[in-house]
Short mmCIF file of C-alpha atoms in Angstrom, two decimals:
data_model
loop_
_atom_site.label_atom_id
_atom_site.label_comp_id
_atom_site.label_asym_id
_atom_site.label_seq_id
_atom_site.Cartn_x
_atom_site.Cartn_y
_atom_site.Cartn_z
CA MET R 265 -1.69 -10.74 -4.78
CA THR R 266 -3.38 -7.77 -6.23
CA PRO R 267 -1.87 -4.13 -5.72
CA PHE R 268 -4.91 -3.44 -3.44
CA ALA R 269 -4.42 -6.53 -1.33
CA ALA R 270 -0.58 -5.77 -0.94
CA ARG R 271 -1.51 -2.42 0.10
CA ARG R 272 -3.68 -3.61 2.84
CA ALA R 273 -1.03 -6.12 3.85
CA ARG R 274 1.49 -3.13 4.30
CA LEU R 275 -0.91 -1.16 6.22
CA ALA R 276 -1.81 -3.93 8.55
CA ALA R 277 2.03 -4.67 9.12
CA GLY R 278 2.47 -1.00 10.14
CA MET R 279 -0.33 -1.20 12.69
CA GLU R 280 -0.08 -2.28 16.28
CA PRO R 281 -0.69 -6.06 16.53
CA GLY R 282 -4.48 -6.96 16.93
CA ALA R 283 -5.49 -3.27 16.26
CA VAL R 284 -8.43 -2.65 13.98
CA ALA R 285 -8.59 0.04 11.11
CA VAL R 286 -11.71 1.52 9.75
CA LEU R 287 -12.05 3.24 6.47
CA ALA R 288 -15.34 4.54 4.77
CA THR R 289 -15.73 5.50 1.22
CA ALA R 290 -17.30 8.79 0.15
CA PRO R 291 -21.05 9.44 0.39
CA GLU R 292 -23.24 10.21 -2.55
CA VAL R 293 -24.18 14.06 -2.88
CA ALA R 294 -27.37 15.23 -3.97
CA ARG R 295 -27.18 17.57 -6.83
CA ASN R 296 -30.89 18.71 -7.07
CA SER R 297 -34.21 17.09 -5.93
CA ASP R 298 -33.98 14.27 -8.33
CA SER R 299 -30.14 13.73 -9.32
CA ASP R 300 -26.88 13.17 -7.66
CA TYR R 301 -23.43 14.51 -8.58
CA PRO R 302 -21.51 11.97 -10.56
CA TYR R 303 -20.18 9.42 -7.94
CA ARG R 304 -16.38 9.48 -7.11
CA HIS R 305 -15.15 7.15 -4.36
CA ASP R 306 -12.83 8.27 -1.52
CA SER R 307 -9.29 8.15 -2.66
CA TYR R 308 -7.87 6.50 0.44
CA PHE R 309 -10.49 3.80 0.25
CA TYR R 310 -9.99 3.10 -3.40
CA TYR R 311 -6.17 2.79 -2.76
CA LEU R 312 -6.84 -0.12 -0.16
CA THR R 313 -9.73 -1.82 -1.92
CA GLY R 314 -10.24 -1.06 -5.61
CA PHE R 315 -13.93 -1.03 -4.78
CA MET R 316 -15.91 1.76 -6.35
CA GLU R 317 -19.43 1.69 -4.99
CA PRO R 318 -20.92 3.91 -2.53
CA GLU R 319 -21.98 2.83 1.01
CA ALA R 320 -19.02 0.83 1.60
CA VAL R 321 -16.53 0.50 4.60
CA LEU R 322 -13.35 -1.36 4.95
CA VAL R 323 -12.22 -2.91 8.20
CA LEU R 324 -8.63 -4.15 8.62
CA VAL R 325 -7.69 -6.33 11.74
CA ALA R 326 -4.06 -6.36 12.10
CA GLY R 327 -2.30 -9.83 12.82
CA ARG R 328 -1.31 -10.73 16.30
CA GLY R 329 0.98 -13.61 17.36
CA ASP R 330 -0.10 -16.82 15.20
CA THR R 331 -3.31 -14.99 14.10
CA PRO R 332 -2.90 -13.36 10.44
CA ALA R 333 -4.44 -10.03 9.48
CA ARG R 334 -7.75 -10.00 8.00
CA SER R 335 -9.52 -7.48 5.64
CA ILE R 336 -13.33 -7.12 5.84
CA LEU R 337 -15.71 -5.30 3.57
CA PHE R 338 -19.15 -3.96 4.24
CA CYS R 339 -21.10 -2.99 1.29
CA ARG R 340 -24.56 -2.86 -0.30
CA GLU R 341 -26.39 -6.06 -0.80
CA LYS R 342 -27.75 -7.18 -4.15
CA HIS R 343 -31.06 -5.65 -4.89
CA ALA R 344 -32.66 -6.78 -8.12
CA GLU R 345 -35.00 -3.87 -8.41
CA ARG R 346 -32.39 -1.02 -7.49
CA GLU R 347 -30.32 -2.57 -10.03
CA ILE R 348 -32.81 -2.00 -12.72
CA TRP R 349 -32.63 1.65 -11.94
CA ASP R 350 -29.22 2.26 -10.97
CA GLY R 351 -27.09 -0.56 -12.40
CA PHE R 352 -24.99 -3.38 -11.20
CA ARG R 353 -24.11 -3.83 -7.55
CA TYR R 354 -21.46 -6.51 -6.30
CA GLY R 355 -23.21 -7.55 -3.15
CA PRO R 356 -21.02 -9.04 -0.10
CA ALA R 357 -20.32 -12.47 -1.71
CA ALA R 358 -19.32 -11.22 -5.21
CA ALA R 359 -17.22 -8.36 -3.85
CA LYS R 360 -15.59 -10.85 -1.16
CA ASP R 361 -14.29 -13.16 -4.27
CA SER R 362 -13.84 -10.24 -6.91
CA PHE R 363 -11.52 -7.95 -4.57
CA GLY R 364 -9.73 -10.46 -2.42
CA PHE R 365 -11.19 -9.78 0.97
CA ASP R 366 -11.17 -12.45 3.86
CA GLU R 367 -14.94 -11.45 4.81
CA ALA R 368 -17.72 -9.29 3.45
CA TYR R 369 -21.02 -8.29 5.14
CA PRO R 370 -23.92 -6.22 4.17
CA ILE R 371 -23.43 -2.46 5.10
CA GLY R 372 -26.52 -2.65 7.54
CA GLU R 373 -24.52 -4.98 9.70
CA LEU R 374 -21.73 -2.55 10.21
CA ASP R 375 -22.62 -1.37 13.79
CA ALA R 376 -23.42 -4.85 15.23
CA GLN R 377 -20.11 -6.29 13.70
CA MET R 378 -17.90 -3.56 15.04
CA ALA R 379 -19.12 -4.08 18.58
CA ARG R 380 -17.62 -7.62 18.13
CA LEU R 381 -14.55 -6.57 16.08
CA LEU R 382 -13.61 -3.96 18.58
CA ALA R 383 -13.63 -6.36 21.67
CA ASP R 384 -10.42 -6.72 23.35
CA VAL R 385 -8.25 -4.98 20.81
CA PRO R 386 -5.48 -2.56 21.86
CA ALA R 387 -6.29 0.30 19.27
CA LEU R 388 -8.71 1.78 16.77
CA TYR R 389 -7.46 3.44 13.67
CA TYR R 390 -9.71 5.71 11.70
CA ALA R 391 -9.76 9.06 10.07
CA GLN R 392 -10.09 11.24 13.12
CA ALA R 393 -12.00 14.55 13.08
CA SER R 394 -12.56 14.07 9.37
CA ASN R 395 -16.24 13.43 9.24
CA ALA R 396 -18.63 14.42 12.14
CA ALA R 397 -20.95 11.35 11.47
CA LEU R 398 -18.11 8.93 11.44
CA ASP R 399 -16.84 10.39 14.77
CA ALA R 400 -20.37 9.77 16.22
CA GLN R 401 -20.43 6.30 14.89
CA VAL R 402 -16.99 5.32 16.34
CA ALA R 403 -18.30 6.83 19.74
CA GLY R 404 -21.18 4.44 19.43
CA TRP R 405 -19.04 1.39 18.73
CA LEU R 406 -16.78 2.13 21.75
CA LYS R 407 -19.80 2.58 23.81
CA ALA R 408 -21.26 -0.63 22.73
CA VAL R 409 -18.07 -2.21 23.63
CA ARG R 410 -17.65 -0.75 26.95
CA ALA R 411 -21.15 -1.73 27.83
CA GLN R 412 -19.62 -5.45 27.98
CA SER R 413 -17.14 -4.67 30.59
CA ARG R 414 -18.82 -6.82 33.13
CA SER R 415 -18.41 -9.76 30.93
CA GLY R 416 -14.79 -9.19 30.77
CA VAL R 417 -14.57 -7.54 27.42
CA ASN R 418 -12.36 -4.52 27.12
CA ALA R 419 -12.72 -1.67 24.47
CA PRO R 420 -9.66 -0.17 22.67
CA THR R 421 -7.74 2.31 24.89
CA ARG R 422 -6.37 4.25 22.10
CA THR R 423 -7.54 5.80 18.81
CA GLN R 424 -4.80 6.60 16.13
CA HIS R 425 -5.41 8.70 12.99
CA LEU R 426 -5.33 6.28 10.15
CA LEU R 427 -4.77 8.67 7.24
CA ALA R 428 -1.26 9.88 8.45
CA LEU R 429 -0.07 6.07 7.81
CA LEU R 430 -1.98 6.07 4.37
CA ASP R 431 -0.38 9.54 3.59
CA GLU R 432 3.17 8.35 3.52
CA MET R 433 2.06 5.01 1.80
CA ARG R 434 0.77 6.97 -1.03
CA VAL R 435 3.78 9.41 -1.57
CA LEU R 436 5.58 6.29 -3.42
CA LYS R 437 3.68 5.11 -6.53
CA ASP R 438 4.23 1.43 -7.32
CA GLU R 439 4.54 0.10 -10.96
CA SER R 440 0.75 -0.33 -11.40
CA GLU R 441 0.16 3.41 -10.26
CA GLN R 442 2.79 4.61 -12.63
CA ALA R 443 1.45 2.96 -15.35
CA LEU R 444 -1.95 4.50 -14.80
CA MET R 445 -0.44 7.96 -14.40
CA LEU R 446 1.38 7.49 -17.76
CA ARG R 447 -1.86 6.66 -19.39
CA SER R 448 -3.53 9.51 -17.95
CA ALA R 449 -0.92 12.12 -18.82
CA THR R 450 -0.81 10.59 -22.36
CA ILE R 451 -4.56 11.25 -22.78
CA ALA R 452 -4.28 14.73 -21.45
CA GLY R 453 -1.24 15.55 -23.48
CA ALA R 454 -3.37 14.54 -26.49
CA ALA R 455 -6.21 16.75 -25.40
CA HIS R 456 -3.81 19.73 -25.28
CA VAL R 457 -2.62 18.92 -28.78
CA ARG R 458 -6.17 18.75 -29.90
CA ALA R 459 -6.83 22.39 -28.21
CA MET R 460 -3.72 23.75 -30.06
CA ARG R 461 -5.12 22.45 -33.35
CA ALA R 462 -8.57 23.84 -32.93
CA ALA R 463 -7.51 27.38 -31.68
CA ARG R 464 -8.37 30.18 -33.82
CA PRO R 465 -8.89 33.93 -32.92
CA GLY R 466 -12.29 34.61 -32.14
CA MET R 467 -13.01 31.37 -30.50
CA PHE R 468 -14.50 31.42 -26.97
CA GLU R 469 -12.52 29.70 -24.27
CA TYR R 470 -15.34 27.19 -23.48
CA GLU R 471 -14.79 26.04 -27.09
CA LEU R 472 -11.24 24.97 -26.37
CA GLU R 473 -12.67 23.51 -23.07
CA ALA R 474 -15.11 21.37 -25.12
CA GLU R 475 -12.07 19.92 -27.27
CA LEU R 476 -10.27 18.98 -24.27
CA LEU R 477 -13.29 17.22 -22.55
CA TYR R 478 -13.99 15.43 -25.67
CA GLU R 479 -10.43 14.14 -25.91
CA PHE R 480 -10.74 13.03 -22.35
CA ARG R 481 -13.88 10.92 -22.56
CA ARG R 482 -13.28 9.62 -26.19
CA SER R 483 -9.93 8.20 -24.95
CA GLY R 484 -11.24 6.27 -21.90
CA ALA R 485 -10.74 8.84 -18.99
CA GLN R 486 -13.70 8.80 -16.70
CA PHE R 487 -13.62 12.49 -15.56
CA PRO R 488 -11.53 15.83 -15.84
CA ALA R 489 -9.22 15.77 -12.92
CA TYR R 490 -10.23 19.04 -11.99
CA THR R 491 -12.06 21.93 -13.60
CA PRO R 492 -10.04 22.96 -16.63
CA ILE R 493 -8.57 26.35 -16.78
CA VAL R 494 -8.62 27.91 -20.24
CA ALA R 495 -7.45 31.42 -19.94
CA SER R 496 -6.78 33.87 -22.83
CA GLY R 497 -5.30 37.17 -22.68
CA ALA R 498 -5.19 38.85 -19.28
CA ASN R 499 -7.27 35.94 -17.75
CA ALA R 500 -3.93 33.88 -17.74
CA CYS R 501 -2.66 36.16 -14.96
CA VAL R 502 -5.54 34.81 -12.72
CA LEU R 503 -4.08 31.65 -11.17
CA HIS R 504 -7.32 29.82 -10.54
CA TYR R 505 -9.36 31.14 -13.58
CA SER R 506 -12.27 29.03 -14.28
CA ALA R 507 -15.05 31.11 -16.05
CA ASN R 508 -13.86 29.96 -19.21
CA ASN R 509 -16.22 32.40 -21.02
CA ALA R 510 -14.11 34.97 -22.75
CA GLN R 511 -13.78 35.39 -26.58
CA THR R 512 -10.14 34.80 -27.67
CA LEU R 513 -8.44 37.79 -29.69
CA ASP R 514 -5.87 37.81 -32.38
CA GLY R 515 -2.42 38.07 -30.52
CA ASP R 516 -3.66 36.52 -27.31
CA LEU R 517 -1.86 33.66 -25.46
CA VAL R 518 -3.97 30.91 -24.18
CA LEU R 519 -3.05 29.32 -20.94
CA ILE R 520 -4.71 25.79 -20.49
CA ASP R 521 -4.26 23.85 -17.32
CA ALA R 522 -6.16 20.60 -17.63
CA GLY R 523 -5.73 17.18 -16.79
CA CYS R 524 -8.06 14.01 -16.70
CA GLU R 525 -8.51 11.13 -14.33
CA PHE R 526 -8.03 7.58 -15.81
CA ASP R 527 -8.97 4.59 -13.51
CA SER R 528 -8.95 7.10 -10.58
CA TYR R 529 -5.23 8.65 -11.14
CA ALA R 530 -5.07 12.32 -12.36
CA SER R 531 -2.83 14.06 -14.87
CA ASP R 532 -2.11 17.84 -14.49
CA ILE R 533 -0.70 19.51 -17.40
CA THR R 534 -0.35 23.10 -18.37
CA ARG R 535 0.54 24.55 -21.81
CA THR R 536 0.64 28.05 -23.21
CA PHE R 537 0.23 28.84 -26.73
CA PRO R 538 -0.61 31.87 -29.19
CA VAL R 539 -4.21 31.48 -30.21
CA ASN R 540 -3.12 32.77 -33.94
CA GLY R 541 -0.14 30.21 -33.93
CA ARG R 542 2.75 32.66 -33.73
CA PHE R 543 4.28 34.10 -30.47
CA SER R 544 4.97 37.55 -30.31
CA GLU R 545 8.58 38.91 -29.45
CA PRO R 546 7.50 39.73 -25.89
CA GLN R 547 5.56 36.65 -25.42
CA GLN R 548 8.37 34.66 -26.71
CA LEU R 549 10.86 36.23 -24.32
CA LEU R 550 8.83 35.46 -21.25
CA TYR R 551 8.02 32.11 -22.61
CA GLU R 552 11.49 30.96 -23.33
CA LEU R 553 12.39 32.08 -19.80
CA VAL R 554 9.62 30.14 -18.05
CA LEU R 555 10.70 27.11 -20.27
CA ARG R 556 14.47 27.62 -19.07
CA ALA R 557 13.15 27.60 -15.58
CA GLN R 558 11.20 24.59 -15.96
CA GLU R 559 14.62 22.65 -17.58
CA ALA R 560 16.34 23.76 -14.51
CA ALA R 561 13.56 22.56 -12.13
CA LEU R 562 13.53 19.10 -14.04
CA ALA R 563 17.13 18.82 -13.64
CA ALA R 564 16.69 19.18 -9.87
CA VAL R 565 14.57 16.17 -9.84
CA VAL R 566 17.14 13.78 -8.75
CA PRO R 567 16.86 10.97 -5.95
CA GLY R 568 18.60 12.21 -2.80
CA ARG R 569 18.11 15.78 -3.51
CA PRO R 570 15.65 17.88 -1.54
CA TYR R 571 12.03 18.38 -2.83
CA GLY R 572 12.63 22.16 -2.16
CA GLY R 573 15.61 22.42 -4.53
CA VAL R 574 13.11 21.89 -7.53
CA HIS R 575 11.46 25.36 -6.51
CA GLU R 576 14.79 26.88 -5.86
CA ALA R 577 16.17 25.81 -9.34
CA ALA R 578 13.19 27.48 -10.96
CA LEU R 579 13.37 30.70 -8.87
CA ASN R 580 17.01 31.42 -9.70
CA VAL R 581 16.45 31.20 -13.40
CA LEU R 582 13.09 33.32 -13.26
CA ALA R 583 14.66 35.91 -10.86
CA GLU R 584 17.79 36.44 -13.26
CA GLY R 585 15.45 36.64 -16.26
CA MET R 586 13.28 39.26 -14.50
CA LEU R 587 16.35 41.50 -14.11
CA ASP R 588 17.38 40.90 -17.58
CA LEU R 589 14.03 41.74 -19.06
CA GLY R 590 13.55 44.87 -16.92
CA LEU R 591 10.67 43.29 -15.05
CA LEU R 592 12.62 44.21 -11.95
CA ASP R 593 14.94 47.19 -11.62
CA ARG R 594 18.58 45.95 -11.45
CA ALA R 595 19.70 49.19 -10.31
CA ARG R 596 17.53 48.62 -7.19
CA TYR R 597 17.96 44.83 -6.59
CA GLY R 598 21.39 44.47 -8.00
CA SER R 599 21.56 40.64 -8.06
CA VAL R 600 19.57 37.45 -8.18
CA GLU R 601 20.44 36.91 -4.49
CA ASN R 602 18.89 40.16 -3.50
CA VAL R 603 15.74 39.35 -5.55
CA LEU R 604 15.41 36.11 -3.68
CA ALA R 605 16.03 37.58 -0.24
CA GLU R 606 13.62 40.42 -0.64
CA ARG R 607 11.08 37.92 -2.49
CA ALA R 608 10.68 40.53 -5.18
CA TYR R 609 9.86 37.93 -7.65
CA THR R 610 6.61 37.30 -6.00
CA THR R 611 5.05 40.20 -8.09
CA PHE R 612 5.43 38.11 -10.99
CA TYR R 613 5.74 34.53 -9.76
CA MET R 614 3.80 33.87 -6.53
CA HIS R 615 3.09 30.17 -6.33
CA GLY R 616 5.33 26.87 -5.75
CA THR R 617 6.98 25.10 -8.54
CA GLY R 618 4.95 21.89 -8.07
CA HIS R 619 3.04 19.43 -5.85
CA TRP R 620 2.47 15.84 -5.30
CA LEU R 621 0.32 13.94 -7.94
CA GLY R 622 -1.49 10.39 -7.87
CA LEU R 623 -4.91 9.67 -7.08
CA ASP R 624 -5.55 13.27 -5.99
CA VAL R 625 -4.55 16.12 -8.16
CA HIS R 626 -2.73 17.73 -5.13
CA ASP R 627 -1.82 14.39 -3.75
CA THR R 628 -1.14 13.29 -0.04
CA GLY R 629 2.05 13.39 1.71
CA SER R 630 4.31 15.90 3.58
CA TYR R 631 6.74 17.98 1.66
CA ARG R 632 9.05 18.19 4.71
CA ASP R 633 10.93 15.43 6.77
CA LEU R 634 8.90 15.80 10.01
CA SER R 635 11.07 13.41 11.69
CA LEU R 636 14.15 15.82 11.67
CA GLU R 637 14.60 18.99 13.72
CA GLY R 638 13.66 22.03 11.78
CA LYS R 639 11.53 19.97 9.37
CA PRO R 640 13.68 20.56 6.20
CA SER R 641 12.43 19.57 2.81
CA ARG R 642 12.23 15.95 2.34
CA LEU R 643 14.31 14.04 -0.16
CA LEU R 644 13.35 12.86 -3.25
CA VAL R 645 13.14 8.95 -3.63
CA PRO R 646 12.30 6.95 -6.68
CA GLY R 647 8.57 6.23 -7.03
CA MET R 648 7.65 9.82 -6.07
CA ALA R 649 5.19 11.69 -8.40
CA LEU R 650 5.21 15.29 -8.67
CA THR R 651 4.38 18.10 -11.11
CA VAL R 652 6.94 20.84 -12.16
CA GLU R 653 5.18 24.08 -13.12
CA PRO R 654 6.96 27.49 -13.23
CA GLY R 655 5.26 30.38 -14.53
CA ILE R 656 5.14 34.21 -14.90
CA TYR R 657 2.28 36.42 -14.80
CA VAL R 658 2.80 40.02 -15.59
CA ARG R 659 -0.25 42.48 -14.68
CA PRO R 660 -0.09 46.21 -15.56
CA GLY R 661 1.85 48.52 -13.50
CA PRO R 662 3.70 51.65 -13.34
CA ASP R 663 7.15 50.14 -13.23
CA VAL R 664 6.39 47.13 -15.54
CA PRO R 665 7.40 47.45 -19.33
CA GLU R 666 4.23 47.88 -21.26
CA ARG R 667 5.06 45.25 -23.79
CA PHE R 668 4.65 42.48 -21.30
CA TRP R 669 1.43 43.51 -19.67
CA ASN R 670 -1.34 40.99 -19.41
CA ILE R 671 0.90 38.20 -20.49
CA GLY R 672 0.46 34.90 -18.26
CA ILE R 673 2.62 31.92 -19.01
CA ARG R 674 2.86 28.57 -17.11
CA ILE R 675 4.37 25.15 -18.28
CA GLU R 676 3.39 22.26 -16.24
CA ASP R 677 4.52 18.58 -16.76
CA ASP R 678 3.81 15.28 -14.80
CA VAL R 679 6.99 13.50 -13.47
CA ILE R 680 8.09 10.33 -11.69
CA VAL R 681 11.29 10.44 -9.71
CA GLY R 682 13.31 7.76 -11.39
CA ASP R 683 16.57 6.13 -10.35
CA ALA R 684 18.66 8.65 -12.27
CA GLY R 685 16.33 11.60 -12.40
CA ALA R 686 13.00 12.84 -13.81
CA ARG R 687 10.87 10.70 -15.90
CA VAL R 688 8.39 12.97 -17.64
CA LEU R 689 5.10 11.44 -18.34
CA SER R 690 3.46 14.37 -20.31
CA GLY R 691 6.13 14.95 -22.87
CA SER R 692 3.48 14.26 -25.81
CA ALA R 693 2.32 17.77 -25.39
CA PRO R 694 4.41 20.12 -27.20
CA LYS R 695 6.18 22.84 -25.32
CA THR R 696 9.07 24.44 -27.32
CA VAL R 697 8.24 27.57 -29.25
CA ARG R 698 9.25 25.85 -32.37
CA ASP R 699 7.25 22.65 -31.75
CA ILE R 700 4.04 24.76 -30.82
CA GLU R 701 4.20 26.93 -33.80
CA THR R 702 4.94 24.08 -36.16
CA LEU R 703 2.09 22.14 -34.77
CA MET R 704 -0.30 25.17 -35.08
CA ALA R 705 0.95 25.75 -38.66
CA GLU R 706 -0.56 22.54 -39.55
CA ARG R 707 -4.02 23.46 -38.86
#
């Protein structure tokens, strides 16, 4: 059984017996009058099917009694002329055999088939309120089934939100997913190394971005996982900077936040380095503070401990460092506990220390245990995948030591929760001061 078929079986087992689930892939989106954006399938749909063509719908019928579960694909028909223009299509017959579905039909038959498939089933699972067109289509299917009531046919009496079930499934990565994530992180790590080796004062940020994109594609990644951030100097203090059009200056740090997508799985790595190859003293002081914070956060990635503890571990180190370096006034705040209680650290560190990672860069799943009163932070479990990414961002201010002005630093790695602790996927990208300076001295 393929991983995709295994996931379909797990989902069907978690549904009400006899219920039907419907999941559509993403539509194509026009870029201009004669061109579409590069197509990227829906992550939920791919997770269950492995099928990457547009105009496709999965229908899953849960087992009931002695009747086993069934998976049904609706997709584009074979079309010799369109294949000349647009490339290969599986068509229903080949898709059924290649992807392990029980049945497959042309997408044009979806409405008629759903009126049959929804007859006398207890519930319909679909992505409620996520797409107005789908909501209207579901309403049409239910209306068609209700029209058969005089013949003794009953429509589903309940609808359920399908994505909530899939979100929890996707939180834990199986072995095949972990292997793809490692490959994605390895490619992205090599791209960061390439950018460090290429960096010279006077280069434009977009030139470094080009090095990243080249390494991604030459290594087999299909897409960048998101628009790369290549932020030099004061631009590194803008968290989602994406213009990437400034010229680097001698003495600048460059913060690069960039990952790729390999076989649909994302990596997300950040490294910060001096464009001239040598950290100044103020840069090194802040950099090593962030690195210590990341080391503390990584040490907190342990099964059975709360997800929120990763952020707390980083905050404790950062808060102490802010006091020690004079970014925060010790005479005013006194202790780390007061810094944390008053959230004074948010002047220089205003984001979380990580997020789930997988098919999406910010992957699905709750960070809290919604089954418990108070919704505490959920506990880490082997197979979870997350980023660990503390940072510090120092903008000019009247009470801020001038030597730290306009320095922005973030260090981010991709991590799988293992049986004993964190398994770092992105370790190929250097991050100690010594390793970065040694690498850049070899240019």
